[in-house]
Amino acid sequence: MDPLAAAIDQGTSSTRFLVFNTKTAQLISHHQVELKQHFPKEGWVEADPREIMDTVHECLEKTCQKLAQLSVDVSRIKAVGVTNQRETTLVWDKETGEPLYNAIVWLDLRTQSTVERLITKTPSRSKNHLKHKTGLPISTYFSAVKLRWLLDNVEAVQQAVLSKRAMFGTVDSWIIWSLTGGRDGGVHVTDVSNASRTLLFNIHSLDWDPELCSFFDIPMEILPTVRSSSEIYGRMRSGSLAGVPISGCLGDQSAALVGQMCFEEGQAKNTYGTGCFLLRNTGTKPVTSEHGLITTVAYKLGRDKPACYALEGSVAIAGAVIRWLRDNMCIVQSSSEIEQLAAEAGTSYGCYFVPAFSGLYAPYWEPSARGIICGLTQFTNRSHLAFAALEAVCFQTREILDAMNQDCCIPLPVLGVDGGMTGNRLLMQLQADILCIPVVRPSMSETTALGAAMAAGAAEGVEVWSLNPDQLPEVTAERYQPQINTQESELRFARWKKAVQKSMNWETSETSCTSNGRQQGSN
């Protein structure tokens, strides 16, 4: 019987536990639970750390029950990997095990004034002041500014730091610490891919950087130990998988790069989830972008293995725009309806949608932008709006791909895709049309969890999954070829870029007057 490897996939809107065959990469069983997001104020996005762990335990136990129903012995699971929403920031008390505040989610905007203050104190007043060490701009997106906000605004966090009880982590650290014992010996670690999203990590030395921590005035003792993405960190302390090693850890986009088996320099994938994330493997040397992309650590698959880097373009709002049409505008009752609704129109009829709900990420890094819909006429209906929303996801990807091609000087010939939205065939065809290159979707689209399971199974001391190129499983895929001429694609893209410009500089940190007459700051 082939050994199995599993993955906890903790995303922005759901938690999942998935079990894979280590020889075929076949998905054996899984369970998913939606995770509630909290929006206490406009622009604020939070998650309850306790709810995160509740969903992790529920998914794990329900999957084990399903395996029993399939007559699959859970003892065949030899390793568990963790993959997670990156940048989301938590602080907890190591003595009580209790979180000291809700997790501040990666697309939260409350730190815009913090970012402005930090940029102002740089000698050049540049958001790229730390990029030579971190690969990142100073932005609301990354963890250090969220942690700075917590230290400035939450008394419980301030007191815990003073009394040496505070622990900081991204979601991976919280999960691993909790599952390996929590306050009773839990392991406080993260991996290089998650650490590289904090603005506190030197991507060249591969460790926390004292100068960066000093810039943000963050005490280094609250940070987790940085480890590789594939090694035994600790063992599950309770539940159906007690004793099983946790031996893989990757931020979700890095995990998808591994799961897409993009191990060669130049290979790229795009993941369509709450946001959209295009990563291109640049090998063992980091490439600095001149066109608005970020440089990130892709993975380090073993203690003695080299780190591999990626150029990344991040889009804040992709699948989230479909949820907005469903929940806020009630245009559809379920997300799955969007494809049929958009197909009824077959065009946006000149309507363009820029979903800059959390500002614009790559390649603009403009937190002042806000969402707009333009080009409306009396003829425009909800089908056109649905089509425009799907096009918006594709146009944002095109902007990133163009920047990536300029940075790498070698055009990407084909794009691998994964994530929940890739089941939408209309979206995939639109993406091929707008990029003017083929789009390839693996038949097994759970590549994020697969990557974490591969890293866990390949770890030294586990070694039930080979990552040798000649031993990787063959994966079948669906291929979408461009079906419109390049001239039409370029025309539509040019109009999109015009709409993006109109979304810029909408919000400022100056006091504004709301519609009900109350004065309030926009942050």
XYZ file of C-alpha atoms in Angstrom:
523
model
C 0.000 0.000 0.000
C 1.419 3.375 -1.010
C 2.105 5.784 1.837
C 0.021 8.942 2.015
C 0.913 12.575 2.732
C -1.558 15.232 3.823
C -1.835 18.995 3.817
C -3.623 21.606 5.884
C -4.581 24.339 3.417
C -5.629 27.375 5.432
C -6.901 30.042 3.043
C -8.523 33.423 3.375
C -12.076 32.140 3.096
C -11.824 28.434 3.963
C -9.755 25.732 5.616
C -9.178 22.324 4.051
C -7.415 19.085 4.869
C -6.411 16.960 1.873
C -4.763 13.544 1.647
C -2.686 12.453 -1.370
C -1.114 9.241 -2.648
C 2.648 9.856 -2.616
C 3.295 7.821 -5.765
C 0.529 9.085 -8.050
C -0.280 12.507 -6.506
C -3.923 11.386 -6.583
C -6.266 13.105 -4.135
C -7.622 10.389 -1.825
C -9.958 12.388 0.424
C -10.528 15.875 1.774
C -12.819 18.057 3.835
C -13.447 21.797 3.648
C -14.968 24.300 6.072
C -15.701 27.935 5.291
C -13.904 30.456 7.484
C -15.781 33.555 8.492
C -14.130 36.869 7.723
C -14.826 39.817 10.020
C -15.132 43.400 8.759
C -15.262 45.583 11.909
C -14.695 48.808 9.946
C -14.449 49.844 6.327
C -11.167 48.540 4.922
C -10.569 46.281 7.944
C -10.446 42.506 7.393
C -9.932 40.113 10.300
C -10.192 36.430 11.187
C -10.563 34.861 14.631
C -7.430 32.755 15.355
C -9.538 30.382 17.485
C -11.926 29.849 14.563
C -8.939 29.125 12.339
C -7.813 26.341 14.680
C -11.380 25.064 15.125
C -11.679 24.686 11.337
C -8.268 22.989 11.161
C -9.282 20.383 13.785
C -12.689 19.861 12.179
C -11.237 19.346 8.706
C -8.591 16.963 10.004
C -10.997 14.775 11.957
C -13.724 14.765 9.274
C -11.180 13.715 6.641
C -9.954 10.889 8.861
C -13.582 9.742 9.267
C -13.997 9.784 5.478
C -10.818 7.720 5.091
C -12.217 5.151 7.526
C -15.402 4.966 5.433
C -13.201 4.305 2.381
C -11.392 1.560 4.356
C -8.161 3.573 4.196
C -6.051 3.179 7.328
C -5.037 6.618 8.663
C -1.717 5.114 9.757
C -0.720 5.304 6.088
C -0.470 9.114 6.504
C 3.252 9.593 7.079
C 3.517 13.390 7.028
C 1.459 16.563 7.201
C 2.302 19.816 5.446
C 0.922 23.279 6.157
C 0.112 25.869 3.521
C -1.486 29.149 4.423
C -2.676 32.609 3.483
C 0.476 34.679 3.664
C 1.060 38.055 5.383
C -1.947 37.585 7.696
C -0.613 38.618 11.107
C -1.219 37.155 14.570
C 0.133 37.812 18.055
C -0.592 35.430 20.926
C 0.364 34.814 24.545
C 2.782 31.904 24.885
C 1.781 31.284 28.513
C -2.004 31.180 28.090
C -2.014 30.095 24.444
C -4.645 32.754 23.734
C -4.561 35.147 20.768
C -4.212 38.777 21.869
C -6.214 40.181 18.953
C -7.924 38.930 15.828
C -5.654 37.998 12.924
C -5.244 40.994 10.601
C -5.793 39.561 7.112
C -3.368 40.274 4.254
C -5.739 42.543 2.302
C -6.617 44.713 5.325
C -6.148 48.471 4.719
C -6.066 49.921 8.254
C -2.298 50.438 8.052
C -2.343 52.982 5.214
C -1.405 55.841 7.570
C 1.266 53.597 9.162
C 2.725 52.965 5.711
C 2.732 56.690 4.901
C 4.515 57.446 8.177
C 7.127 54.739 7.557
C 7.791 55.906 3.999
C 8.164 59.501 5.215
C 10.933 58.461 7.620
C 13.043 56.873 4.831
C 15.862 59.099 3.489
C 14.447 59.053 -0.042
C 10.775 58.963 1.006
C 10.454 55.904 -1.200
C 8.237 52.866 -0.739
C 11.111 50.839 -2.244
C 13.619 51.847 0.440
C 13.836 48.298 1.875
C 13.539 46.444 -1.413
C 17.271 45.675 -1.689
C 16.983 43.455 1.397
C 13.359 42.316 1.349
C 12.376 42.278 -2.334
C 9.205 44.111 -1.239
C 7.813 47.656 -1.207
C 6.590 49.175 2.054
C 2.892 48.399 1.671
C -0.255 47.643 3.677
C 0.037 44.117 2.229
C 2.966 42.850 4.293
C 3.143 41.636 7.888
C 5.527 44.117 9.541
C 3.187 47.090 9.105
C 0.287 45.056 10.529
C 2.458 44.036 13.484
C 3.494 47.684 13.939
C -0.192 48.633 14.068
C -0.876 45.978 16.719
C 2.055 47.206 18.813
C 0.825 50.792 18.523
C -2.887 50.205 19.095
C -3.573 47.075 21.158
C -2.741 47.315 24.856
C -2.833 43.525 25.353
C -0.114 43.159 22.718
C 1.966 45.950 24.270
C 1.729 44.360 27.731
C 2.593 40.881 26.419
C 5.696 42.250 24.693
C 6.806 44.039 27.884
C 6.348 40.873 29.959
C 8.117 38.671 27.347
C 4.972 36.618 26.679
C 4.218 37.725 23.085
C 4.647 35.523 20.050
C 4.248 36.799 16.498
C 3.521 34.644 13.522
C 1.834 34.328 10.191
C -0.916 31.693 10.022
C 1.539 28.818 9.453
C 3.315 29.613 12.740
C 0.037 29.739 14.675
C -1.116 26.391 13.245
C 2.192 24.572 13.785
C 2.601 25.969 17.317
C -0.957 24.957 18.216
C -0.755 21.448 16.722
C 2.636 20.632 18.270
C 1.473 21.366 21.813
C 0.766 25.096 22.047
C 1.725 26.449 25.467
C 2.837 22.910 26.371
C 5.972 22.785 24.211
C 4.583 24.047 20.908
C 7.193 24.741 18.229
C 7.423 28.420 17.203
C 8.644 28.285 13.586
C 8.000 29.580 10.108
C 9.562 28.765 6.743
C 11.557 30.957 4.368
C 8.635 31.479 1.964
C 6.385 32.922 4.681
C 9.199 34.846 6.375
C 9.987 36.560 3.085
C 6.524 38.202 3.172
C 7.038 40.084 6.429
C 9.407 42.981 5.490
C 11.584 41.791 8.403
C 13.445 39.036 6.545
C 16.625 39.437 4.512
C 16.053 37.319 1.398
C 19.819 37.125 0.749
C 21.033 36.029 4.197
C 17.805 34.035 4.760
C 17.288 35.258 8.297
C 15.589 37.998 10.292
C 17.439 41.250 9.777
C 18.282 43.433 12.832
C 18.238 46.635 10.752
C 14.802 45.852 9.331
C 13.450 45.032 12.792
C 14.935 48.293 14.056
C 13.303 50.243 11.209
C 9.876 48.936 12.240
C 10.816 48.974 15.959
C 9.849 45.331 16.361
C 11.515 43.202 19.083
C 13.257 40.224 17.487
C 12.499 37.887 20.413
C 8.813 37.661 19.407
C 9.682 36.292 15.946
C 9.546 32.559 15.093
C 12.612 30.537 14.125
C 13.021 30.417 10.328
C 13.392 26.925 8.878
C 13.409 25.398 5.411
C 10.140 24.497 3.672
C 10.731 20.749 4.000
C 11.927 19.313 7.315
C 10.398 17.866 10.475
C 9.345 20.775 12.711
C 7.490 18.734 15.313
C 4.773 16.119 15.678
C 1.005 16.266 16.033
C 0.220 16.112 19.739
C -3.422 15.032 19.691
C -6.292 13.788 17.567
C -6.444 11.024 14.973
C -2.966 11.847 13.639
C -1.130 12.154 16.964
C 2.564 11.402 16.437
C 2.577 12.161 12.710
C 5.336 14.651 11.800
C 4.535 18.120 10.501
C 7.296 18.342 7.933
C 6.262 20.762 5.199
C 5.516 24.475 5.357
C 4.950 26.812 2.417
C 3.012 30.006 1.876
C 0.088 29.194 -0.389
C 1.544 30.666 -3.590
C 4.876 28.950 -3.100
C 3.021 25.709 -2.432
C 1.128 26.118 -5.708
C 4.432 26.661 -7.553
C 5.703 23.357 -6.096
C 2.374 21.624 -6.782
C 2.507 22.804 -10.413
C 6.035 21.280 -10.433
C 7.570 24.556 -11.613
C 11.043 23.523 -10.470
C 12.872 24.903 -13.503
C 13.935 28.489 -13.984
C 11.448 30.328 -16.198
C 8.403 28.211 -15.356
C 5.388 30.120 -14.047
C 1.938 29.602 -12.587
C -1.023 31.810 -11.724
C -3.363 30.974 -8.836
C -6.920 32.302 -8.900
C -8.267 32.510 -5.361
C -9.492 35.423 -3.247
C -6.672 37.292 -4.968
C -4.579 36.388 -7.994
C -0.900 35.495 -7.732
C 1.473 34.975 -10.643
C 4.891 33.513 -9.739
C 7.797 32.827 -12.063
C 10.685 30.670 -10.867
C 13.954 32.604 -11.245
C 16.238 29.893 -9.851
C 18.748 30.272 -7.022
C 19.415 33.984 -7.625
C 16.849 36.648 -6.756
C 15.846 38.913 -9.659
C 15.001 42.512 -8.777
C 12.021 43.884 -10.667
C 12.156 47.235 -12.434
C 8.468 47.053 -13.335
C 6.513 46.865 -10.080
C 6.827 43.180 -9.203
C 8.185 41.766 -5.967
C 11.028 39.336 -5.334
C 10.170 36.511 -2.982
C 11.660 33.264 -1.692
C 9.772 30.551 -3.560
C 10.917 27.558 -1.495
C 13.851 25.812 0.150
C 13.132 22.108 -0.024
C 15.431 20.867 2.732
C 17.876 22.241 5.296
C 20.874 21.683 3.039
C 19.137 22.603 -0.205
C 19.499 26.023 -1.846
C 16.707 28.563 -1.674
C 14.905 29.177 -4.946
C 13.397 32.576 -5.723
C 10.488 33.885 -7.731
C 9.258 37.098 -9.250
C 5.679 37.640 -8.153
C 2.802 39.827 -9.162
C -0.021 39.998 -6.616
C -3.604 41.048 -7.311
C -5.712 41.728 -4.211
C -9.160 41.073 -5.688
C -9.932 38.138 -8.001
C -12.393 35.585 -6.604
C -13.356 38.238 -4.060
C -15.048 40.235 -6.849
C -17.371 37.299 -7.530
C -18.244 37.104 -3.833
C -18.899 40.861 -3.902
C -21.324 40.462 -6.813
C -23.028 37.655 -4.878
C -23.076 38.984 -1.313
C -23.076 42.771 -1.678
C -24.874 43.320 -4.983
C -27.022 40.128 -5.036
C -26.473 39.837 -8.793
C -26.100 36.048 -8.421
C -27.165 33.655 -5.668
C -24.075 31.458 -5.913
C -20.567 31.979 -7.274
C -21.054 29.150 -9.777
C -23.780 31.149 -11.557
C -21.357 33.810 -12.716
C -20.072 31.814 -15.706
C -23.539 31.215 -17.148
C -24.584 34.825 -16.536
C -21.467 36.201 -18.247
C -21.842 33.739 -21.118
C -25.366 35.038 -21.795
C -23.854 38.389 -22.769
C -20.639 37.076 -24.333
C -19.207 40.596 -24.004
C -18.984 43.410 -21.480
C -20.458 45.759 -24.115
C -17.808 48.386 -23.332
C -18.195 48.094 -19.562
C -14.929 47.970 -17.581
C -14.630 46.977 -13.912
C -11.553 47.828 -11.820
C -12.075 45.985 -8.477
C -9.552 48.020 -6.473
C -11.398 47.339 -3.214
C -8.079 47.170 -1.312
C -6.193 49.592 -3.508
C -4.052 48.255 -6.336
C -1.177 45.825 -5.746
C 1.287 44.898 -8.525
C 2.453 46.597 -10.633
C 1.135 49.896 -9.184
C 1.304 49.483 -5.373
C -1.237 52.256 -5.014
C -3.308 52.047 -1.814
C -5.274 55.199 -2.756
C -7.058 53.477 -5.668
C -10.672 52.350 -5.252
C -12.983 50.179 -7.295
C -14.784 51.685 -10.290
C -17.165 50.510 -13.005
C -17.115 52.661 -16.119
C -18.400 52.622 -19.705
C -22.007 52.095 -18.563
C -24.921 52.790 -20.913
C -28.681 52.263 -20.660
C -28.103 48.961 -22.442
C -25.752 47.609 -19.725
C -27.248 44.793 -17.656
C -26.070 42.360 -14.992
C -24.752 39.907 -17.595
C -22.412 42.574 -18.972
C -21.294 43.381 -15.430
C -20.593 39.693 -14.735
C -18.556 39.496 -17.948
C -16.645 42.674 -17.018
C -15.832 41.186 -13.589
C -14.300 38.088 -15.189
C -12.414 40.240 -17.685
C -11.050 42.304 -14.785
C -9.353 39.224 -13.336
C -7.781 38.526 -16.746
C -6.682 42.108 -17.371
C -4.995 42.289 -13.954
C -3.103 39.087 -14.794
C -2.091 40.561 -18.173
C -0.594 43.626 -16.450
C 1.533 41.384 -14.256
C 2.606 39.112 -17.109
C 3.699 42.130 -19.189
C 5.814 43.386 -16.268
C 7.287 39.918 -15.754
C 8.213 39.566 -19.421
C 9.986 42.949 -19.277
C 11.929 41.987 -16.144
C 12.952 38.566 -17.452
C 13.470 39.653 -21.104
C 12.063 36.277 -22.162
C 8.298 36.191 -22.901
C 6.414 33.459 -21.109
C 5.223 30.986 -23.787
C 2.501 29.301 -21.724
C 0.833 29.926 -18.344
C -0.026 27.183 -15.846
C -3.122 27.977 -13.792
C -4.762 26.655 -10.626
C -7.146 27.668 -7.864
C -10.893 27.693 -7.325
C -11.757 30.038 -10.199
C -10.079 27.874 -12.844
C -13.157 25.638 -12.971
C -14.790 28.549 -14.829
C -14.130 27.653 -18.468
C -15.238 31.042 -19.761
C -12.706 32.727 -17.474
C -9.921 30.443 -18.686
C -10.751 31.121 -22.346
C -10.905 34.873 -21.655
C -7.503 34.620 -19.979
C -5.937 32.927 -23.015
C -7.522 35.547 -25.300
C -6.290 38.507 -23.239
C -2.769 37.096 -22.714
C -2.458 35.898 -26.333
C -0.739 32.710 -25.085
C -2.069 29.243 -24.174
C -3.379 28.670 -20.645
C -2.923 25.188 -19.167
C -5.039 23.900 -16.287
C -4.034 20.618 -14.587
C -6.880 18.112 -14.324
C -6.122 17.939 -10.580
C -6.432 21.597 -9.614
C -5.583 21.202 -5.897
C -1.989 22.212 -6.540
C -1.554 24.376 -3.415
C -2.313 21.517 -1.033
C -0.403 19.106 -3.274
C 2.724 21.269 -3.009
C 2.571 21.289 0.790
C 2.029 17.510 0.867
C 4.999 17.006 -1.500
C 7.261 19.134 0.717
C 6.115 17.203 3.808
C 6.541 13.786 2.213
C 10.000 14.610 0.822
C 11.437 15.836 4.156
C 14.531 14.190 5.598
C 13.405 11.514 8.037
C 10.106 11.016 6.178
C 11.172 10.488 2.542
C 7.991 8.950 1.165
C 7.793 11.380 -1.783
C 10.542 11.821 -4.363
C 10.978 15.251 -5.942
C 13.493 14.015 -8.514
C 12.421 15.306 -11.961
C 12.360 11.795 -13.465
C 10.130 10.509 -10.651
C 7.474 13.209 -10.640
C 4.012 11.939 -11.604
C 2.602 12.784 -15.032
C -0.267 15.236 -14.720
C -2.928 15.542 -17.416
C -4.072 19.042 -18.276
C -6.682 21.024 -20.185
C -5.292 23.561 -22.673
C -6.995 26.814 -23.733
C -5.723 28.433 -26.932
C -6.253 32.136 -27.766
C -9.296 32.531 -30.036
C -9.372 36.269 -30.800
C -6.910 38.268 -32.855
C -4.126 40.144 -31.125
C -5.399 43.538 -32.294
C -8.755 43.103 -30.512
C -7.014 41.872 -27.379
C -4.724 44.908 -27.341
C -7.650 47.303 -27.849
C -9.586 45.863 -24.912
C -6.471 45.902 -22.724
C -5.736 49.540 -23.602
C -9.249 50.549 -22.514
C -8.820 48.610 -19.293
C -5.605 50.540 -18.532
C -7.511 53.784 -19.141
C -10.071 52.677 -16.544
C -7.280 51.832 -14.062
C -5.947 55.383 -14.301
C -9.383 56.705 -13.368
C -9.395 54.549 -10.209
C -6.162 56.092 -8.916
C -5.792 58.681 -6.120
C -9.408 58.249 -5.076
C -8.770 57.977 -1.350
C -6.430 60.122 0.715
C -5.532 60.088 4.391
C -6.960 63.575 4.760
C -10.262 63.980 6.574
C -13.251 63.475 4.301
C -16.949 63.976 4.770
C -19.179 60.923 4.568
C -22.604 60.956 2.988
C -24.389 61.237 6.329
C -22.463 64.379 7.193
C -20.087 62.891 9.792
C -16.438 63.851 9.515
C -14.049 60.931 9.510
C -10.583 60.013 8.336
C -10.430 57.670 5.368
C -8.054 55.335 7.178
